[in-house]
XYZ file of C-alpha atoms in Angstrom:
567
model
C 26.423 21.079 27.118
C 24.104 19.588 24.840
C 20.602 21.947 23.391
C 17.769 20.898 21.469
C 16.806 24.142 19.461
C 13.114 23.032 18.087
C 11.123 20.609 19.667
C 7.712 20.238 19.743
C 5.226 21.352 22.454
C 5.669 18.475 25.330
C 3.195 16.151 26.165
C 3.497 13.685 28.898
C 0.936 10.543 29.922
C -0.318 9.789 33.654
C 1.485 6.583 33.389
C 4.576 8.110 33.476
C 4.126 10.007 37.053
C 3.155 6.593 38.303
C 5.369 4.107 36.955
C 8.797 3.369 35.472
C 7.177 2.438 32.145
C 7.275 5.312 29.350
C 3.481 6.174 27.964
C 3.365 6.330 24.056
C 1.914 9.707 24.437
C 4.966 11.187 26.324
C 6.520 13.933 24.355
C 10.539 14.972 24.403
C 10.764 16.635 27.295
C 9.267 13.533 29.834
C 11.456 10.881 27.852
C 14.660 13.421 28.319
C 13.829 13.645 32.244
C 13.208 9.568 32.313
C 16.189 8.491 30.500
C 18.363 10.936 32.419
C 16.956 10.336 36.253
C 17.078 6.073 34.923
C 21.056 6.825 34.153
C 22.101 8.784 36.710
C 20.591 6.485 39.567
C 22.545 3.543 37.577
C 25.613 5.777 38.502
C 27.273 4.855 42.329
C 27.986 9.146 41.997
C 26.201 11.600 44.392
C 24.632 14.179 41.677
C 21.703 16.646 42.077
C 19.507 18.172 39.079
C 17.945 22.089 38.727
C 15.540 22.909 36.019
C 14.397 26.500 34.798
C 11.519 26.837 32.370
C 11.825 30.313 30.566
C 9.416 31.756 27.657
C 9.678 34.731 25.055
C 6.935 36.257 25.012
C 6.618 40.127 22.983
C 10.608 39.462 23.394
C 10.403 39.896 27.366
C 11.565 37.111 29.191
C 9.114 35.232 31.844
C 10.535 33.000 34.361
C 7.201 29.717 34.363
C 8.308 28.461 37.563
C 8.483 31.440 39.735
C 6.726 30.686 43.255
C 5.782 27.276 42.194
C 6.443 24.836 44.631
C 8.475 21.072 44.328
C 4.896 19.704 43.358
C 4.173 22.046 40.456
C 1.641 24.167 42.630
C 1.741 28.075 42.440
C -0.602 28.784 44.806
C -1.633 32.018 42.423
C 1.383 33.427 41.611
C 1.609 35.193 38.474
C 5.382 34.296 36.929
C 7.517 37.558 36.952
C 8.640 39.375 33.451
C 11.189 41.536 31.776
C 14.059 39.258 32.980
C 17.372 40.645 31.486
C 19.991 38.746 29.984
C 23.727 38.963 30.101
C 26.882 38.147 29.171
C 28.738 36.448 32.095
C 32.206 37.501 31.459
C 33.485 33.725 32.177
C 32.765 30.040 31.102
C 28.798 30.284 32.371
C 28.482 32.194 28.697
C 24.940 33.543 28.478
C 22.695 34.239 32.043
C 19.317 35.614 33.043
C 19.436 37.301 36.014
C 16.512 36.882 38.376
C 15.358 33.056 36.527
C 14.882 30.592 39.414
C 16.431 27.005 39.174
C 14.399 24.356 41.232
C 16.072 21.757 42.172
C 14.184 18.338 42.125
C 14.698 14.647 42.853
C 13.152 12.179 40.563
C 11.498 12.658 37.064
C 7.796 12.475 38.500
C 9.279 15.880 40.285
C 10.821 17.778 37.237
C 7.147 16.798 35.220
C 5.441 18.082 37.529
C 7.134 21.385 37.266
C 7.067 21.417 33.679
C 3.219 20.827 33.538
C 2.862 23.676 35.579
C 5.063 26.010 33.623
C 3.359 25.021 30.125
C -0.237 25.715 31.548
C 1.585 29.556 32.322
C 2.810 29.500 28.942
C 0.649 31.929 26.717
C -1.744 30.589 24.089
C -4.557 31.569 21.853
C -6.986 30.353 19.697
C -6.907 31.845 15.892
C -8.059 30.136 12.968
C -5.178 27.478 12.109
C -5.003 26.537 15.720
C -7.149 26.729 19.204
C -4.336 26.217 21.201
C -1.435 28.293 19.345
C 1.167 29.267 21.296
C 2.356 32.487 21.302
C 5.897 32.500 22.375
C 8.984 30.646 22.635
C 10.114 28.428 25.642
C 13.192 26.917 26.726
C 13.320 24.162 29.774
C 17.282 24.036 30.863
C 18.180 20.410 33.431
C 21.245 21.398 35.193
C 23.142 18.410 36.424
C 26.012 18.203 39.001
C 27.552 14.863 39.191
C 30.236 14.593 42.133
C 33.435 12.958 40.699
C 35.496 10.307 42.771
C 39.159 12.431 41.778
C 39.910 15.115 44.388
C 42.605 18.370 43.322
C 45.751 18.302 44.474
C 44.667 20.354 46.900
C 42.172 17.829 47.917
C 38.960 19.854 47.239
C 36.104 17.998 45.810
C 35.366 18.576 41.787
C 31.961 18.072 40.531
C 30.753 17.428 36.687
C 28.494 19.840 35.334
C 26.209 19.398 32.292
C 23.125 21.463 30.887
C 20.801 20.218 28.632
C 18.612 23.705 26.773
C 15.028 22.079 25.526
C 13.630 24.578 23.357
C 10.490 25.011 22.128
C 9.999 27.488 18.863
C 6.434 29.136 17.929
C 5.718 28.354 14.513
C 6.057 31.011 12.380
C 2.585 32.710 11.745
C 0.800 34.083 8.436
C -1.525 37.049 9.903
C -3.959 36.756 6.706
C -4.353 33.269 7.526
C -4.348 33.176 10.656
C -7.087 35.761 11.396
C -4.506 37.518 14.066
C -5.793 41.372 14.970
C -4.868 43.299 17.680
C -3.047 41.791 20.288
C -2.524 38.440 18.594
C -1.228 40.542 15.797
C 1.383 41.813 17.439
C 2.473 38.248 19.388
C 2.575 37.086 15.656
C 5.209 39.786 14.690
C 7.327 39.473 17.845
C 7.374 35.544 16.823
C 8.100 36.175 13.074
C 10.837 39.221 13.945
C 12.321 36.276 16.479
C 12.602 33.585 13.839
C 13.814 36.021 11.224
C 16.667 36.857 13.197
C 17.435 32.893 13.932
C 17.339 32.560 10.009
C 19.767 35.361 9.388
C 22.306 34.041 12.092
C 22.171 30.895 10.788
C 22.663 31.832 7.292
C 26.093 33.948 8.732
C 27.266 31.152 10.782
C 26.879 28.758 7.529
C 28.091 31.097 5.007
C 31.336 31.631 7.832
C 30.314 35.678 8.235
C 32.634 37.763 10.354
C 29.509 39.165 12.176
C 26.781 36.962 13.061
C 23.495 39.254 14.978
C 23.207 37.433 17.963
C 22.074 39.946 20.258
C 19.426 41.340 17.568
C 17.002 39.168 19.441
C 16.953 37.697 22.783
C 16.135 34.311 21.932
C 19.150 34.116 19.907
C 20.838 36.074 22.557
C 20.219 32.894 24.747
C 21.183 30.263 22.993
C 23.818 31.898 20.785
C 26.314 28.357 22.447
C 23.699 26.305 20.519
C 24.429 27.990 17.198
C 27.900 27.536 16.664
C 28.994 27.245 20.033
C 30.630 24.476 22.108
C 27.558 22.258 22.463
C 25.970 19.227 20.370
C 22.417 20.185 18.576
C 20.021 18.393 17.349
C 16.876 20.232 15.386
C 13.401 18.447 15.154
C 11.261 20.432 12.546
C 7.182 19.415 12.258
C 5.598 19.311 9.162
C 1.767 19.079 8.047
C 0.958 17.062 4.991
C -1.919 19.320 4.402
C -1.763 20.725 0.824
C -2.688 24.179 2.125
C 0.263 24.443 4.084
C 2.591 23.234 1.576
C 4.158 26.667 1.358
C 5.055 26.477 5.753
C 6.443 22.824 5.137
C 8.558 23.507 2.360
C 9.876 27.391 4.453
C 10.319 24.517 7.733
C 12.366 21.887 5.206
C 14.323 24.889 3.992
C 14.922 26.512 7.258
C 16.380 22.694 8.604
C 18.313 22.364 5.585
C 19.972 25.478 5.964
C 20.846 24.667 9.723
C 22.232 21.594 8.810
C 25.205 23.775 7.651
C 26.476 24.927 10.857
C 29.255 23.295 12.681
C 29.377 23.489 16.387
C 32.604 22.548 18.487
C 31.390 20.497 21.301
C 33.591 20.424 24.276
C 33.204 18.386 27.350
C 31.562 18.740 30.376
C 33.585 20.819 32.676
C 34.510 20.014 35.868
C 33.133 22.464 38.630
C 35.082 23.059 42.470
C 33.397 23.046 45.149
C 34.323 26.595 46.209
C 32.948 27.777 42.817
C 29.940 26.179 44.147
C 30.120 27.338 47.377
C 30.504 30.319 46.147
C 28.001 31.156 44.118
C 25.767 30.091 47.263
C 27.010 32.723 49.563
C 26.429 35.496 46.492
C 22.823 34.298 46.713
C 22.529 34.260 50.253
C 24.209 38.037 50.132
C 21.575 38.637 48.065
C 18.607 37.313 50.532
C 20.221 39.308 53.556
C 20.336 42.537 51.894
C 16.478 41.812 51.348
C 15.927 40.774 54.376
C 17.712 44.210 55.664
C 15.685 46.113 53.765
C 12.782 44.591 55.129
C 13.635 45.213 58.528
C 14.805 49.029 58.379
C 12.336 51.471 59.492
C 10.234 48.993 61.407
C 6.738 50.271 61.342
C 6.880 52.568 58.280
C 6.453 50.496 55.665
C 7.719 47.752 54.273
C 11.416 47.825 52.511
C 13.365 45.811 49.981
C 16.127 46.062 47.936
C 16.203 48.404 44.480
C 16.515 44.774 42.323
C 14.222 43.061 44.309
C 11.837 46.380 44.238
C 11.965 46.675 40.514
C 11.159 42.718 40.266
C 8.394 43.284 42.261
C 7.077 46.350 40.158
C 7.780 44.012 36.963
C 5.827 40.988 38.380
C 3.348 43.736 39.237
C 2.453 44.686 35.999
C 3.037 41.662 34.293
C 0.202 40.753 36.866
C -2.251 43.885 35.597
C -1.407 42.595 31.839
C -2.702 39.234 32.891
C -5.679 40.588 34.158
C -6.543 42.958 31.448
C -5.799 40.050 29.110
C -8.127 38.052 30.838
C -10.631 40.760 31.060
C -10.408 40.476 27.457
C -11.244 36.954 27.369
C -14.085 37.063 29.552
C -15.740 39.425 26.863
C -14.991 37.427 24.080
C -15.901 34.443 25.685
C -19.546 36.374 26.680
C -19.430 37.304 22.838
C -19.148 33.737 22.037
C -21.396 32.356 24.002
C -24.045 34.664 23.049
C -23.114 33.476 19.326
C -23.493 30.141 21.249
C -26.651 30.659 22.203
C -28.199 32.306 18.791
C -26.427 29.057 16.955
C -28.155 26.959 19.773
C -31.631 28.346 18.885
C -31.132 28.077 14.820
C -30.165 24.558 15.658
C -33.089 23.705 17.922
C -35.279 24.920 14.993
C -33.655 22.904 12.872
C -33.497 19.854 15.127
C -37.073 20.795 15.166
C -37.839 20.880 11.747
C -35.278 17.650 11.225
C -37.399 15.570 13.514
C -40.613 16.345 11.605
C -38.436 15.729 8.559
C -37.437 12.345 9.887
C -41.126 11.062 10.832
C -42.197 11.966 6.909
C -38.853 10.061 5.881
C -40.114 6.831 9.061
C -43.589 6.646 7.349
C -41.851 6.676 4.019
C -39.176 4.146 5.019
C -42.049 2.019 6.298
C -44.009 2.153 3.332
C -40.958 1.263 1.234
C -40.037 -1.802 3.590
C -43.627 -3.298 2.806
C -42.396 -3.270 -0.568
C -39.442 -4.027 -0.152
C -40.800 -7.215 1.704
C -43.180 -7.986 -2.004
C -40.426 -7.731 -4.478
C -38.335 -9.880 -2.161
C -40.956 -12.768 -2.030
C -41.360 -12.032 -5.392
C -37.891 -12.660 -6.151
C -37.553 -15.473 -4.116
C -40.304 -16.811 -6.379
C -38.707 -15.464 -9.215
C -35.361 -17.188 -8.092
C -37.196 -20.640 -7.347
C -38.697 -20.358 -11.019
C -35.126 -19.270 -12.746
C -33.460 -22.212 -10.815
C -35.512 -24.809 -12.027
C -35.100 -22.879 -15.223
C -31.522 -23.303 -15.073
C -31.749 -26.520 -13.894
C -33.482 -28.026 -17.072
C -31.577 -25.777 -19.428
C -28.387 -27.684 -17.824
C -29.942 -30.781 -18.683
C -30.845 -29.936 -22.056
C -27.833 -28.759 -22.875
C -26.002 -31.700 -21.410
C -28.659 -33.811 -23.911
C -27.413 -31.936 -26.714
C -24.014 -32.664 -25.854
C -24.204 -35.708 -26.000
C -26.380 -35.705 -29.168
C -24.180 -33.789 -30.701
C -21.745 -36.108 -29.813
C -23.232 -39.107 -31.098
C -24.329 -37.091 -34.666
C -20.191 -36.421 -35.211
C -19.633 -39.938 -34.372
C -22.290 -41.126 -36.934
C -21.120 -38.028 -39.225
C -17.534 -39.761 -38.720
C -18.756 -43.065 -39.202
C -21.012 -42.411 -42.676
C -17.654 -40.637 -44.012
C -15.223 -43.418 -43.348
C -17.846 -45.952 -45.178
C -18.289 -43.573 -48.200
C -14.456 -43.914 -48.035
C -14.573 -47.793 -47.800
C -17.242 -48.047 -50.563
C -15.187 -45.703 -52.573
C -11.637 -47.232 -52.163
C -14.145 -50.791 -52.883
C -15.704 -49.232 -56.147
C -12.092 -47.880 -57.098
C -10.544 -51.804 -55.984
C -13.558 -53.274 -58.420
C -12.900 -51.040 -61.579
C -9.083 -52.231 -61.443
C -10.303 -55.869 -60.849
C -12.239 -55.374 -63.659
C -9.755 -53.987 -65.588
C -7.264 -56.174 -64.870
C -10.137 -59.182 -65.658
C -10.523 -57.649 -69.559
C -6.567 -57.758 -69.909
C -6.173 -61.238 -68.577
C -9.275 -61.985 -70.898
C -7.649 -60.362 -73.917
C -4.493 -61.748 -73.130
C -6.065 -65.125 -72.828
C -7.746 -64.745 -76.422
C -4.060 -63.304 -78.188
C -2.116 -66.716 -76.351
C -5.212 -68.762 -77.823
C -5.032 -67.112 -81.312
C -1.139 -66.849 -81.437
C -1.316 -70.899 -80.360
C -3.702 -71.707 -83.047
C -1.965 -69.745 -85.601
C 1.284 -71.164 -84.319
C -0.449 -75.030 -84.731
C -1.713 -74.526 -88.342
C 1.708 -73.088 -89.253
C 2.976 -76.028 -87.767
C 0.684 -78.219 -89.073
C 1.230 -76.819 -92.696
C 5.371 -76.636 -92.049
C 4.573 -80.675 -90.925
C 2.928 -81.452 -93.985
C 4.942 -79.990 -96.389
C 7.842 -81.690 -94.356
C 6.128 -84.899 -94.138
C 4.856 -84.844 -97.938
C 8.667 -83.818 -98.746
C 10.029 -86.783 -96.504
C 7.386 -88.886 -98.133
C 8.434 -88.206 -101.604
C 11.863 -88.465 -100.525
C 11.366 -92.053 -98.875
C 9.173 -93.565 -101.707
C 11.743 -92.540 -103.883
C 13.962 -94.963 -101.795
C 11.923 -97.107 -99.728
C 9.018 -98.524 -100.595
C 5.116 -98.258 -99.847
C 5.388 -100.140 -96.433
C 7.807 -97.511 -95.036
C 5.324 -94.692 -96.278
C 2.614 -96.636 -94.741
C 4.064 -96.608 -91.483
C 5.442 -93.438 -91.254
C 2.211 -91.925 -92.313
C 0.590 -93.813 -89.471
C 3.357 -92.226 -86.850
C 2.991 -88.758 -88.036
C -0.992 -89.026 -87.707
C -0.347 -90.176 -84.667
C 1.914 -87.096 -83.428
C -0.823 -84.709 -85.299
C -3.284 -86.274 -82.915
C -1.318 -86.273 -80.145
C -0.111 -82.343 -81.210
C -3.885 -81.980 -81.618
C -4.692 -82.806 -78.200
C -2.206 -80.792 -76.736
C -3.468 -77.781 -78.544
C -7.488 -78.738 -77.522
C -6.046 -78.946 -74.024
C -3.841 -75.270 -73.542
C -7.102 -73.660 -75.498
C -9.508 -75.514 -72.695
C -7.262 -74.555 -69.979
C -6.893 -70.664 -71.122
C -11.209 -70.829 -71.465
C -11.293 -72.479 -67.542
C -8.779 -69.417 -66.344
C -10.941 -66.751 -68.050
C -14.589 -68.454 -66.729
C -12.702 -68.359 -63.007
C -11.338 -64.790 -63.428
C -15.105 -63.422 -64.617
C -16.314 -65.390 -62.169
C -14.138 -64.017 -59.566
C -15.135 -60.337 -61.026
C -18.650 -60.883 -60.717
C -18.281 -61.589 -56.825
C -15.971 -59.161 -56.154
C -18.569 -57.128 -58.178
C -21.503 -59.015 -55.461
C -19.483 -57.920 -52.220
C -19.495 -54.661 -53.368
C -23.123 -54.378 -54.189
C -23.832 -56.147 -50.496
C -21.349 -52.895 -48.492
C -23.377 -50.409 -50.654
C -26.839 -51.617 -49.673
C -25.228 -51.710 -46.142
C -23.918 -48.653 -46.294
C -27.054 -46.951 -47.550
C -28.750 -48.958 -44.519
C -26.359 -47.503 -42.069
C -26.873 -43.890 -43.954
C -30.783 -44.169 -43.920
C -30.734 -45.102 -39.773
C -28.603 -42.074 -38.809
C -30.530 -40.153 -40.858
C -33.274 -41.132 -38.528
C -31.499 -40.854 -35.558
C -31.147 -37.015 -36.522
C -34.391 -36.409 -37.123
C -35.709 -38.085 -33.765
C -33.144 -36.039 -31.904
C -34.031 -32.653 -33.833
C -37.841 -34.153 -33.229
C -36.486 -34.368 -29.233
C -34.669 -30.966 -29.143
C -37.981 -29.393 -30.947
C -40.048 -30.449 -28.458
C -37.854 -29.522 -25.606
C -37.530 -26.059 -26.961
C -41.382 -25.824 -27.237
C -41.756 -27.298 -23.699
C -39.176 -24.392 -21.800
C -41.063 -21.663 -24.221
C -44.387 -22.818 -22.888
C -42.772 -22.965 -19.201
C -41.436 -19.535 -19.593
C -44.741 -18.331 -21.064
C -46.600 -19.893 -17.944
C -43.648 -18.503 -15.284
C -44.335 -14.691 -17.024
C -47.862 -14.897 -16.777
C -47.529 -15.835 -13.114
C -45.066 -13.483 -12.519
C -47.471 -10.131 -14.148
């Protein structure tokens, strides 16, 4: 017997009366009623479905759907009240005596009864909610599902399941809220009800040996939900609104808590037919004696049964509440719309004095839209002039580039031939140099060779004079004649030799100056050139600072014009 202990008001589409398909808008209670009508007709099993629709209200217990019809329609009857609630005795557990089940066919049929019970259903406007209801409901589908297995006996058994959809008022702060008078106390009654469901479940999760079910009635009616033999599932809203934060963290605590209790779920129980059967014939007992009642003392009145009599008296005053309540809202509703009307008039004087507001603010708005339409020529003008602007300082800029391109180049250029000429001035000094050594060197092998030829000569001489003496001693003046011939001849020939290494060393010293002085020449020709080169970059610079000058002037005079167009 499965129960859903907080769910939140229902809400049900069109589209789902009329077709199979489930509206987005559909709330718990028409997607319960679907799903369960779309499995059971999947099923090959005879079954047939009651629903009740009961709410707390002031804990006394209305029954929503009595005198409604099939359709929904309640053709002005007011639902009865003060229904009382009992222990059974048996397996049925909890029971309301007096609550009418209705039994229906198809989901269109059970909506239609719940729509009808939830406009019953008492609301009110206060200031955290128009529509607020004030009270707790519960919708209970009965289903009996005829099983193919027989008893021994060879009576028919039936499956029967309830489903308890319950709807909880939201607990209520009366300083908030604006509650007086009567929605003062329908605030209490709902805040006294969920107290109690807080303290039972805080027994049944900290495993209490008393848990006060029957300290209200609407834990009095679904005391199998809390603890019991059924399978519950909570739903808790929430409002991201930081000044509720103190409700949503009470609801998140309150949830939490409940998660604690552990229920024992059981299976559907299988129901005889005789129980059914007789349960029937009760009811119908219950009609007759009525209907007895009724009949006795013909023409004296009109008689029913002491239960019937005090459900009568019940729905009676329940009836005279209703209309005293309503009374009540027909003079606050005069009240408001006499505040209506006294807002209406303060706002027609204001629309009044807003519309002659809003002609000023036109004329205005027109004026500034003429001028709005001047500066925006002008600064399409002004745009025109700054994109030609921009235009020429691109191409200035790009000039520059590449002047300033070509002046590095050139700057690179000048230093690599002030390199060249120095590296040449540097190569010139050593040739120099090395010209003076070979010179000097030249003059010491000269020197040394004539030194070395008039020692020779002189060693000769006094040889030869020696060898002379010697060979007149022994030979005679012929011999010296002849050898004085051969050694003039070897001091001529020694002679010549010496005239030719002293004009060969002069010849290598005249070519080696006179490869110094044009080594000397080329470097005198790439120093003019390189002071040539030097002198036309030079120029180049000044023509393009002589360009960029004038380009400067040009834009200045250009912007000079554009302002005094512009003013």
């Amino acid at each position: 017997t499965p129960a859903v202990s907080r769910v939140p008001t229902p809400t049900v589409g069109n589209d789902l009366l009329s077709s199979a398909r489930m509206s987005p808008q559909a709330g718990m209670i028409p997607r319960t009623l679907h799903n369960l009508f779309y499995a059971l007709d999947k099923q090959s099993a005879e079954y047939y479905v009651h629903v009740s629709y009961v709410e707390l209200y002031n804990e006394e217990l209305r029954d929503l759907l009595a005198g409604t019809d099939h359709s929904g329609e309640t053709n002005g009857f007011v639902p009865s009240g003060n229904l009382r609630v009992y222990e059974s005795g048996t397996d049925k557990g909890v029971v309301i005596q007096g609550l009418e089940e209705k039994l229906v066919t198809s989901a269109k049929d059970a909506v239609a009864l719940m729509q009808a019970g939830a406009m019953r259903r008492k609301v009110a406007a206060t200031r955290c909610n128009d529509t607020s209801s004030r009270s707790h409901a519960i919708f209970t589908i009965t289903v009996f599902v005829r099983e193919r297995a027989v008893t021994v006996d060879g009576e028919d058994v039936s499956k029967l399941g309830k489903l308890n959809l319950v709807d909880l008022a939201g607990s209520e702060n009366i300083g908030r809220s604006g509650a007086q008078n009567v929605r003062a106390r329908e605030a209490g009654s709902i805040n006294k009800s969920l107290l109690v469901l807080g303290r039972v479940i805080n027994a049944l999760v900290e495993k209490a040996t008393f848990v006060p079910y029957r300290d209200s009635k609407l834990t009095h009616i679904i005391k199998d939900s809390l603890g019991g033999r059924t399978r519950t599932c909570m739903i808790a809203t929430i409002s991201n609104a930081v000044d509720h934060i103190e409700e949503t963290v009470k609801t998140l605590q309150y949830a939490s808590q409940a998660k604690g209790i552990r229920n024992r779920p059981v299976a559907n129980k299988m129901v005889l037919k005789s129980e059914i059967v007789h349960d029937l014939q009760q009811h119908i007992e219950r009609l007759n004696r009525d209907l007895e009642a009724a009949r006795d003392n013909a023409g004296t009145g009109f008689y029913v049964s002491k239960d019937t009599y005090e459900e009568l008296t019940t729905q009676a005053k329940a009836s005279r509440e209703v209309a005293e309540e309503w009374k009540q809202r027909v003079a606050l509703w005069e009240e408001e719309v006499q505040r209506t009307n006294e807002k209406m008039r303060v706002l027609s004087n204001e629309h009044a004095a807003t519309c002659r507001e809003l002609s000023t603010t036109n004329e205005t708005l027109n004026a500034t839209r003429a001028e709005l339409d001047t500066t925006q020529s002008d600064l399409q003008r002004q745009t025109l002039l700054t994109r030609a602007h921009a235009h020429h300082e691109r191409a200035l800029n790009a000039a520059a580039f590449v002047l300033q391109a070509s002046a590095r180049t050139s700057a690179g250029d000048a230093q690599a031939l002030h390199a060249k000429t120095a590296r040449m001035a540097e190569r010139e000094q050593q040739n120099i140099q090395a010209a003076t050594l070979i010179g000097e060197s030249v003059r010491t092998e000269v020197e040394r060779a004539q030194a070395s030829a008039v020692a020779y000569n002189e060693s000769a001489a006094r040889q030869s004079q020696q060898l002379l003496h010697a060979l007149q001693s022994r030979v005679g003046p012929e011999f010296e004649a002849a050898l004085d011939t051969c050694l003039r001849q070897h001091a001529s020939t020694m002679e010549a030799d010496i005239a030719n290494a002293v004009q060969t060393a002069q010849t290598q010293r005249s070519e080696a100056q006179n490869k110094c002085q044009r080594i000397a020449e080329q470097v005198e020709v790439v120093a003019s050139g390189l002071d040539t080169v030097v002198a036309d970059k030079a120029a180049q610079g000044a023509s393009v600072n002589k360009q960029l000058d004038a380009s400067v002037e040009k834009h200045s005079a250009e912007q000079k014009i554009s302002l005094a167009f512009i003013t």
